[in-house]
CSV table of C-alpha atoms in Angstrom, one decimal:
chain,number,residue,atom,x,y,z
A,267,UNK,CA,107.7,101.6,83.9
A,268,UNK,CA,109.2,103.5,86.9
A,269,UNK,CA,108.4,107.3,86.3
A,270,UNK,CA,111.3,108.5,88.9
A,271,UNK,CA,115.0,108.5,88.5
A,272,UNK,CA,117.3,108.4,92.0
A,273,UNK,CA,121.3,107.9,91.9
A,274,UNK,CA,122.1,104.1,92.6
A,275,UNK,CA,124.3,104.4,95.5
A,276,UNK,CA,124.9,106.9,98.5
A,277,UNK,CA,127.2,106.6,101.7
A,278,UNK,CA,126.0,109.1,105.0
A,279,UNK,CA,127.9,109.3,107.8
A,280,UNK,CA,125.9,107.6,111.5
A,281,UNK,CA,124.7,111.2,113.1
A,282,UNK,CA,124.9,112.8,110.0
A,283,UNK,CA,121.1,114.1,107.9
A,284,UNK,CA,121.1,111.6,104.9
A,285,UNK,CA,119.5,113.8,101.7
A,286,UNK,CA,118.2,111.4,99.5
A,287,UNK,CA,117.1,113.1,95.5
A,288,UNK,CA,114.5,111.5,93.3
A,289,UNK,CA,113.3,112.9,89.8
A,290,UNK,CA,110.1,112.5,88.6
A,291,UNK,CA,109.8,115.1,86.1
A,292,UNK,CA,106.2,114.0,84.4
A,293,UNK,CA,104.5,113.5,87.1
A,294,UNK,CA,100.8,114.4,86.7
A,295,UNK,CA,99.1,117.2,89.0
A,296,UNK,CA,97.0,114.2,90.8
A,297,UNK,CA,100.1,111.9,91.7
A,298,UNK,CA,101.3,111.7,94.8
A,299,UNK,CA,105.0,111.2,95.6
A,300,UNK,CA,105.9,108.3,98.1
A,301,UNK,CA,108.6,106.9,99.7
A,302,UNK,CA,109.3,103.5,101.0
A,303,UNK,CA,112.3,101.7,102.1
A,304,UNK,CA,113.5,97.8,102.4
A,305,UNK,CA,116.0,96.4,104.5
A,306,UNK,CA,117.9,93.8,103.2
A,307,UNK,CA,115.5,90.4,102.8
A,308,UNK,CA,112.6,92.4,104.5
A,309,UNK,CA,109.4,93.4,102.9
A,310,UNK,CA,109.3,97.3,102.3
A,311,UNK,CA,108.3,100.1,104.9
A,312,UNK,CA,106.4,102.6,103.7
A,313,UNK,CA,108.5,105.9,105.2
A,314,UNK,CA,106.2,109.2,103.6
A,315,UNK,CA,104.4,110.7,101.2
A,316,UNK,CA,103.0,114.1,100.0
A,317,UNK,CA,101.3,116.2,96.8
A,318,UNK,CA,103.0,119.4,96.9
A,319,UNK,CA,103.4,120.7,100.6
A,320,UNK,CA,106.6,119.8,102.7
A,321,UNK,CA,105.7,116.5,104.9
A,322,UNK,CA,107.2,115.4,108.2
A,323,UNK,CA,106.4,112.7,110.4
A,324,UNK,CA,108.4,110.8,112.9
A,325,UNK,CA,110.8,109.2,110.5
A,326,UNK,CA,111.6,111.6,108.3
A,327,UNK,CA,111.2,114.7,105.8
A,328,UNK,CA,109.4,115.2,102.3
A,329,UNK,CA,110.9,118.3,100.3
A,330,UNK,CA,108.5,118.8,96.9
A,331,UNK,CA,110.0,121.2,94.5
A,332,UNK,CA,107.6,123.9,93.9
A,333,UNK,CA,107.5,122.4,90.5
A,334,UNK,CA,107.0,118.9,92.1
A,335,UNK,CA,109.5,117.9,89.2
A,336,UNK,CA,111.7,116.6,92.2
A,337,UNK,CA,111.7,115.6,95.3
A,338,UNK,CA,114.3,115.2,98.6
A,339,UNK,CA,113.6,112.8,101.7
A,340,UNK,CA,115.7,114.0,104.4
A,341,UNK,CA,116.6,111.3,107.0
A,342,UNK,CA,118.0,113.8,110.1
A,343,UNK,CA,120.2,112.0,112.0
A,344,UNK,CA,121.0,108.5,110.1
A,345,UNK,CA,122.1,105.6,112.0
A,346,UNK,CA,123.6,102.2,110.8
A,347,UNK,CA,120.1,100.7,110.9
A,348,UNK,CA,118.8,103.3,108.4
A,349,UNK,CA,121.2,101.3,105.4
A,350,UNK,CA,118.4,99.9,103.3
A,351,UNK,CA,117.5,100.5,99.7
A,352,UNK,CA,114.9,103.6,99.4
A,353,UNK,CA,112.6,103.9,96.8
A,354,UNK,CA,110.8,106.8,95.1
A,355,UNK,CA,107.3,106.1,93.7
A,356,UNK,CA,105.2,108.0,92.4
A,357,UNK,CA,101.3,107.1,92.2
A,358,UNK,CA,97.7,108.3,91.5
A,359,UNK,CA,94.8,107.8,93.6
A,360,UNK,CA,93.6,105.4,90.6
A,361,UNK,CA,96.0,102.8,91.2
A,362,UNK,CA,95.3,102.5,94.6
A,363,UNK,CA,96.9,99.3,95.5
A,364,UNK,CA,99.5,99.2,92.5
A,365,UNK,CA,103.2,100.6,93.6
A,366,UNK,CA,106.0,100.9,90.3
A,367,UNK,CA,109.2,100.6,91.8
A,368,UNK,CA,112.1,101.9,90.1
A,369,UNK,CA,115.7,100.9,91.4
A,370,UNK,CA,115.8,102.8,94.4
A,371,UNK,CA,118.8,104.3,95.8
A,372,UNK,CA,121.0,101.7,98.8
A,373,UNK,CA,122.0,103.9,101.6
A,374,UNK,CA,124.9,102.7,103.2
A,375,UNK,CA,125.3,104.0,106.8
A,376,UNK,CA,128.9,104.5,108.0
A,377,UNK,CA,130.3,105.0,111.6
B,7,UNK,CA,98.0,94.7,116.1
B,8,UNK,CA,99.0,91.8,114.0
B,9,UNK,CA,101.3,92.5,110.7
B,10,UNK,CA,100.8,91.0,107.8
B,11,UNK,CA,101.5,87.4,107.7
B,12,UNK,CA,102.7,85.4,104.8
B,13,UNK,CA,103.4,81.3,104.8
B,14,UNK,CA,105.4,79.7,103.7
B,15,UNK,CA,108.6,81.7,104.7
B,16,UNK,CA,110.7,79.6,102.3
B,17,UNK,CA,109.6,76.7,99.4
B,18,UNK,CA,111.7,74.7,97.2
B,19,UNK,CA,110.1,73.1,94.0
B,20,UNK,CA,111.0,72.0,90.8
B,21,UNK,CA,110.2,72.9,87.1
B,22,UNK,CA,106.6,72.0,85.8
B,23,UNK,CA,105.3,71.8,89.7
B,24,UNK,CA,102.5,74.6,90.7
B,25,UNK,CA,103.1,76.4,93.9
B,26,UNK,CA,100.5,78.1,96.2
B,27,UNK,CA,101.6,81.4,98.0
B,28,UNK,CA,99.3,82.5,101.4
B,29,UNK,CA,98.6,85.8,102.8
B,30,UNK,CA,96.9,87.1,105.4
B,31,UNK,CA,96.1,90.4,105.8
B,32,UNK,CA,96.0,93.5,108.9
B,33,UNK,CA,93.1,92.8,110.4
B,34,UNK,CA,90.4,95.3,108.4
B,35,UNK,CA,92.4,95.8,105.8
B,36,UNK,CA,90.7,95.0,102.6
B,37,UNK,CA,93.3,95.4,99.8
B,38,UNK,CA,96.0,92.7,99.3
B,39,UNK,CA,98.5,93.1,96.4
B,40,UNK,CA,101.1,90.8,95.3
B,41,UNK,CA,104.6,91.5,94.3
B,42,UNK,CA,107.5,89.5,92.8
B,43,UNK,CA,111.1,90.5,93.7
B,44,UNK,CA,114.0,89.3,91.9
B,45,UNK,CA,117.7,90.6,92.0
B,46,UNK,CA,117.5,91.3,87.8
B,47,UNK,CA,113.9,92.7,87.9
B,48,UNK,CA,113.5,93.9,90.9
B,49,UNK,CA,110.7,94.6,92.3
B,50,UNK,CA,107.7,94.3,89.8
B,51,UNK,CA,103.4,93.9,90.7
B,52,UNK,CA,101.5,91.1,90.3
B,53,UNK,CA,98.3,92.3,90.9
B,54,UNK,CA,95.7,93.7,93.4
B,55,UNK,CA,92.9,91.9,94.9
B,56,UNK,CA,89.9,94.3,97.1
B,57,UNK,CA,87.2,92.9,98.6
B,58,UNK,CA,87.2,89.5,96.3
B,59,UNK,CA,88.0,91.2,92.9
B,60,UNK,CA,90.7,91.3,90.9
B,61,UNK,CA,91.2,95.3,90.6
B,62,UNK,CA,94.6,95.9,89.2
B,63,UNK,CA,96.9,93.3,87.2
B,64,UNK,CA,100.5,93.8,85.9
B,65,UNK,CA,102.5,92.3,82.9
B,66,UNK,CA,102.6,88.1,83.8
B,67,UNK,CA,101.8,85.8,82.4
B,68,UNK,CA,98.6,83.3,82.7
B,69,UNK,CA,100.6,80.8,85.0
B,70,UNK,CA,100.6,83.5,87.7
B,71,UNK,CA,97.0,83.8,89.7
B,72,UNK,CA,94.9,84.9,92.8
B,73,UNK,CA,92.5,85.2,94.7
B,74,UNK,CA,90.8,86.5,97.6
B,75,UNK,CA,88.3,85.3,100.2
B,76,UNK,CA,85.7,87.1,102.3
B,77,UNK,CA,87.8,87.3,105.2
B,78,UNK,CA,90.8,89.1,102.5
B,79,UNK,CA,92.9,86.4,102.7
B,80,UNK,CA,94.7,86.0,99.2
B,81,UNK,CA,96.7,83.4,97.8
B,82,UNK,CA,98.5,83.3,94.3
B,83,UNK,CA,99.1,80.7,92.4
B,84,UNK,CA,102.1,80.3,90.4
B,85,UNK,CA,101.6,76.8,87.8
B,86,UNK,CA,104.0,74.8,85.5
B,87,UNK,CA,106.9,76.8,87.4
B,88,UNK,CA,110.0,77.9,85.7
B,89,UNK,CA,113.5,78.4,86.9
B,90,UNK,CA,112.9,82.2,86.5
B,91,UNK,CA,109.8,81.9,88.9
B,92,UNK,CA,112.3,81.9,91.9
B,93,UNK,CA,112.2,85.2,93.7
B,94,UNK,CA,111.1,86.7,97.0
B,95,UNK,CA,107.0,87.1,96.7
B,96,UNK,CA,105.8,89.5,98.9
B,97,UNK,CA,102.1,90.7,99.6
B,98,UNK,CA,101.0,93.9,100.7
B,99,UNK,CA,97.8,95.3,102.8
B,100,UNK,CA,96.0,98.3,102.9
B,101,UNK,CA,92.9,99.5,104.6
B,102,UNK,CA,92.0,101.8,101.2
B,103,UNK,CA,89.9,104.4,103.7
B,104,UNK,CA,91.0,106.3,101.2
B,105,UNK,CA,93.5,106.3,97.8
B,106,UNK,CA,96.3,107.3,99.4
B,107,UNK,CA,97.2,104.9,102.5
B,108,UNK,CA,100.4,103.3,103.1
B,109,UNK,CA,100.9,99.3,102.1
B,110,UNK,CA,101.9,97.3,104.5
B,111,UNK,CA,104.3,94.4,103.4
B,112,UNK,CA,104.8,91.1,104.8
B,113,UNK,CA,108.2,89.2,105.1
B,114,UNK,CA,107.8,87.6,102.1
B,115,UNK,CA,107.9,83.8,100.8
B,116,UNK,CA,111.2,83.1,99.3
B,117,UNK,CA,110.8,80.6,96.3
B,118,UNK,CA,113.4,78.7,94.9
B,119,UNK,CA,112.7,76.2,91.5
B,120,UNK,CA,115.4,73.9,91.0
Protein backbone atom coordinates (compact mmCIF):
# COMPACT_ATOMS: atom_id res chain seq x y z
CA UNK A 1 0.00 0.00 0.00
CA UNK A 2 0.90 3.64 -0.86
CA UNK A 3 2.75 5.06 2.40
CA UNK A 4 1.98 8.89 1.28
CA UNK A 5 -1.16 10.89 1.31
CA UNK A 6 -1.44 14.14 -1.27
CA UNK A 7 -4.90 16.19 -1.77
CA UNK A 8 -6.53 14.83 -5.10
CA UNK A 9 -6.89 17.93 -6.98
CA UNK A 10 -5.08 21.41 -7.26
CA UNK A 11 -5.59 24.40 -9.76
CA UNK A 12 -2.13 26.97 -10.22
CA UNK A 13 -2.32 29.77 -12.12
CA UNK A 14 0.44 29.69 -15.69
CA UNK A 15 3.46 31.95 -14.09
CA UNK A 16 2.45 31.25 -10.82
CA UNK A 17 4.97 28.62 -8.27
CA UNK A 18 2.70 25.48 -7.95
CA UNK A 19 3.24 24.02 -4.12
CA UNK A 20 2.36 20.60 -4.27
CA UNK A 21 2.12 18.71 -0.23
CA UNK A 22 2.58 15.09 0.28
CA UNK A 23 2.40 13.19 3.82
CA UNK A 24 4.35 10.40 4.51
CA UNK A 25 4.30 10.31 8.16
CA UNK A 26 6.00 6.57 8.69
CA UNK A 27 8.43 6.81 6.64
CA UNK A 28 11.62 4.96 7.80
CA UNK A 29 15.10 6.81 8.36
CA UNK A 30 16.48 4.86 5.04
CA UNK A 31 13.56 5.84 2.54
CA UNK A 32 14.03 8.20 0.19
CA UNK A 33 11.21 10.56 -0.94
CA UNK A 34 10.61 10.80 -4.78
CA UNK A 35 8.60 12.44 -7.05
CA UNK A 36 7.39 11.71 -10.46
CA UNK A 37 4.83 12.97 -12.77
CA UNK A 38 2.53 11.57 -15.83
CA UNK A 39 1.02 13.46 -18.44
CA UNK A 40 -2.09 12.27 -19.58
CA UNK A 41 -1.53 8.71 -21.64
CA UNK A 42 2.29 9.09 -21.18
CA UNK A 43 4.54 6.92 -19.14
CA UNK A 44 5.74 8.84 -15.87
CA UNK A 45 8.76 11.28 -15.50
CA UNK A 46 10.69 10.89 -12.79
CA UNK A 47 10.89 14.93 -11.52
CA UNK A 48 13.20 14.56 -7.94
CA UNK A 49 14.15 13.06 -5.08
CA UNK A 50 15.88 13.49 -1.71
CA UNK A 51 16.57 11.95 2.09
CA UNK A 52 16.46 14.83 4.23
CA UNK A 53 18.32 17.92 2.63
CA UNK A 54 16.31 20.46 0.38
CA UNK A 55 16.87 19.27 -3.47
CA UNK A 56 16.79 21.36 -6.64
CA UNK A 57 17.42 20.54 -10.04
CA UNK A 58 16.30 22.03 -13.28
CA UNK A 59 12.72 21.21 -12.94
CA UNK A 60 11.94 21.76 -9.75
CA UNK A 61 12.19 21.96 -5.76
CA UNK A 62 12.23 19.22 -2.89
CA UNK A 63 11.24 20.85 0.66
CA UNK A 64 11.75 17.71 3.49
CA UNK A 65 10.33 18.70 6.81
CA UNK A 66 13.01 18.48 9.35
CA UNK A 67 10.93 15.60 10.54
CA UNK A 68 10.82 14.21 7.00
CA UNK A 69 7.02 13.49 8.03
CA UNK A 70 6.25 15.75 4.93
CA UNK A 71 7.28 16.92 2.06
CA UNK A 72 6.55 20.05 -0.65
CA UNK A 73 7.68 19.96 -4.45
CA UNK A 74 7.68 23.34 -5.58
CA UNK A 75 7.15 23.86 -9.35
CA UNK A 76 8.35 27.83 -9.77
CA UNK A 77 6.85 29.25 -12.52
CA UNK A 78 4.05 26.53 -13.74
CA UNK A 79 3.01 26.55 -17.33
CA UNK A 80 -0.03 24.85 -19.05
CA UNK A 81 2.31 21.94 -19.97
CA UNK A 82 3.11 21.32 -16.25
CA UNK A 83 -0.98 19.83 -15.86
CA UNK A 84 -0.17 16.17 -15.27
CA UNK A 85 -0.93 13.98 -12.31
CA UNK A 86 2.15 14.12 -9.67
CA UNK A 87 2.90 11.42 -7.54
CA UNK A 88 4.69 11.14 -4.12
CA UNK A 89 6.57 7.92 -3.46
CA UNK A 90 8.34 6.99 -1.01
CA UNK A 91 11.09 4.02 -1.33
CA UNK A 92 14.12 2.25 0.24
CA UNK A 93 17.15 1.42 -1.37
CA UNK A 94 15.85 -2.37 -0.99
CA UNK A 95 13.29 -2.13 -3.46
CA UNK A 96 15.29 -0.78 -5.96
CA UNK A 97 13.31 -1.21 -8.98
CA UNK A 98 9.75 -1.37 -7.16
CA UNK A 99 7.83 2.15 -7.16
CA UNK A 100 4.15 2.14 -4.81
CA UNK A 101 2.14 4.69 -6.30
CA UNK A 102 -0.52 6.30 -4.36
CA UNK A 103 -3.19 8.54 -6.22
CA UNK A 104 -1.16 11.35 -6.90
CA UNK A 105 -2.35 14.75 -6.93
CA UNK A 106 -3.72 16.26 -10.97
CA UNK A 107 -2.38 19.65 -11.34
CA UNK A 108 -4.40 21.64 -13.55
CA UNK A 109 -2.58 24.66 -15.08
CA UNK A 110 -4.79 27.66 -15.76
CA UNK A 111 -4.04 30.81 -17.93
CA UNK B 1 20.30 8.32 -26.48
CA UNK B 2 17.43 6.13 -27.19
CA UNK B 3 14.30 5.99 -24.63
CA UNK B 4 12.76 3.21 -23.63
CA UNK B 5 10.93 1.48 -26.27
CA UNK B 6 7.84 -0.62 -25.85
CA UNK B 7 5.73 -2.60 -28.86
CA UNK B 8 3.08 -2.95 -29.40
CA UNK B 9 1.69 0.63 -28.80
CA UNK B 10 -1.88 -0.72 -28.80
CA UNK B 11 -3.44 -4.58 -28.87
CA UNK B 12 -6.87 -5.78 -28.99
CA UNK B 13 -7.66 -9.45 -27.79
CA UNK B 14 -10.30 -11.40 -26.52
CA UNK B 15 -10.97 -13.42 -23.27
CA UNK B 16 -9.03 -16.75 -22.77
CA UNK B 17 -6.27 -15.47 -25.55
CA UNK B 18 -2.57 -14.95 -23.98
CA UNK B 19 -0.89 -11.71 -24.86
CA UNK B 20 2.92 -11.01 -25.10
CA UNK B 21 4.11 -7.42 -23.98
CA UNK B 22 7.89 -6.22 -25.40
CA UNK B 23 10.34 -3.93 -23.95
CA UNK B 24 13.38 -2.71 -24.58
CA UNK B 25 15.42 -1.03 -22.39
CA UNK B 26 18.05 2.44 -22.34
CA UNK B 27 20.84 1.18 -23.62
CA UNK B 28 23.01 -0.09 -20.33
CA UNK B 29 20.45 -0.13 -18.32
CA UNK B 30 20.01 -3.39 -16.54
CA UNK B 31 16.75 -3.17 -14.54
CA UNK B 32 13.36 -3.44 -16.29
CA UNK B 33 10.16 -3.35 -14.21
CA UNK B 34 6.69 -3.80 -15.27
CA UNK B 35 3.69 -1.84 -14.28
CA UNK B 36 -0.12 -2.13 -14.87
CA UNK B 37 -2.21 1.05 -14.98
CA UNK B 38 -5.87 1.06 -14.83
CA UNK B 39 -8.32 4.07 -14.19
CA UNK B 40 -9.85 1.97 -10.87
CA UNK B 41 -6.36 0.68 -9.67
CA UNK B 42 -4.19 2.80 -10.82
CA UNK B 43 -1.02 2.43 -11.06
CA UNK B 44 0.09 -0.93 -9.44
CA UNK B 45 3.83 -3.17 -10.06
CA UNK B 46 4.11 -6.14 -11.60
CA UNK B 47 7.45 -7.00 -11.00
CA UNK B 48 11.22 -6.31 -11.54
CA UNK B 49 13.50 -8.18 -13.69
CA UNK B 50 17.83 -7.30 -13.21
CA UNK B 51 20.20 -8.91 -15.18
CA UNK B 52 17.84 -12.15 -16.04
CA UNK B 53 16.23 -12.63 -12.51
CA UNK B 54 13.23 -12.10 -11.28
CA UNK B 55 14.17 -9.65 -8.10
CA UNK B 56 10.95 -8.03 -6.94
CA UNK B 57 7.24 -9.34 -7.61
CA UNK B 58 3.88 -7.70 -6.63
CA UNK B 59 0.38 -9.09 -5.81
CA UNK B 60 -0.89 -10.89 -9.44
CA UNK B 61 -1.70 -13.50 -10.18
CA UNK B 62 0.09 -16.63 -11.97
CA UNK B 63 -1.35 -15.69 -15.49
CA UNK B 64 0.90 -12.61 -15.38
CA UNK B 65 4.78 -13.43 -16.28
CA UNK B 66 8.34 -12.21 -17.44
CA UNK B 67 11.31 -12.45 -18.46
CA UNK B 68 14.50 -11.01 -19.30
CA UNK B 69 17.32 -11.73 -21.84
CA UNK B 70 21.02 -11.05 -21.83
CA UNK B 71 20.73 -8.07 -23.72
CA UNK B 72 17.74 -6.74 -20.82
CA UNK B 73 15.10 -7.00 -23.06
CA UNK B 74 11.89 -8.15 -21.05
CA UNK B 75 8.70 -9.26 -22.09
CA UNK B 76 5.55 -10.28 -19.87
CA UNK B 77 3.22 -12.43 -20.51
CA UNK B 78 -0.23 -12.03 -19.67
CA UNK B 79 -2.36 -15.81 -20.30
CA UNK B 80 -6.08 -16.89 -20.40
CA UNK B 81 -6.75 -12.90 -20.41
CA UNK B 82 -9.69 -11.40 -18.71
CA UNK B 83 -11.78 -8.38 -19.31
CA UNK B 84 -10.10 -6.74 -16.24
CA UNK B 85 -6.49 -7.39 -17.92
CA UNK B 86 -7.22 -4.22 -20.14
CA UNK B 87 -5.01 -1.38 -18.97
CA UNK B 88 -2.09 0.65 -20.06
CA UNK B 89 1.26 -1.65 -19.34
CA UNK B 90 4.13 0.31 -19.00
CA UNK B 91 7.87 -0.87 -18.35
CA UNK B 92 10.43 0.99 -16.75
CA UNK B 93 14.51 1.12 -16.88
CA UNK B 94 17.13 1.91 -14.71
CA UNK B 95 20.82 1.68 -14.78
CA UNK B 96 20.82 0.56 -10.79
CA UNK B 97 24.60 2.27 -10.47
CA UNK B 98 23.29 2.57 -7.36
CA UNK B 99 19.64 2.15 -5.25
CA UNK B 100 18.51 5.30 -5.74
CA UNK B 101 18.34 6.16 -9.70
CA UNK B 102 15.44 7.46 -11.47
CA UNK B 103 13.14 4.87 -13.74
CA UNK B 104 12.73 5.62 -16.85
CA UNK B 105 9.24 4.77 -18.41
CA UNK B 106 8.25 3.91 -21.74
CA UNK B 107 4.97 5.00 -23.61
CA UNK B 108 3.21 2.12 -22.68
CA UNK B 109 1.16 -0.76 -24.53
CA UNK B 110 -2.45 -0.03 -24.26
CA UNK B 111 -4.42 -3.46 -23.98
CA UNK B 112 -7.84 -3.81 -24.60
CA UNK B 113 -9.80 -7.49 -24.05
CA UNK B 114 -13.04 -7.62 -25.51
Amino acid sequence: DAKTTQPPSMDCAEGRAANLPCNHSTISGNEYVYWYRQIHSQGPQYIIHGLKNNETNEMASLIITEDRKSSTLILPHATLRDTAVYYCIVKGSSNTGKLIFGQGTTLQVKP
Amino acid sequence: KAGVTQTPRYLIKTRGQQVTLSCSPISGHRSVSWYQQTPGQGLQFLFEYFSETQRNKGNFPGRFSGRQFSNSRSEMNVSTLELGDSALYLCASSSYRDSYNEQFFGPGTRLTVL
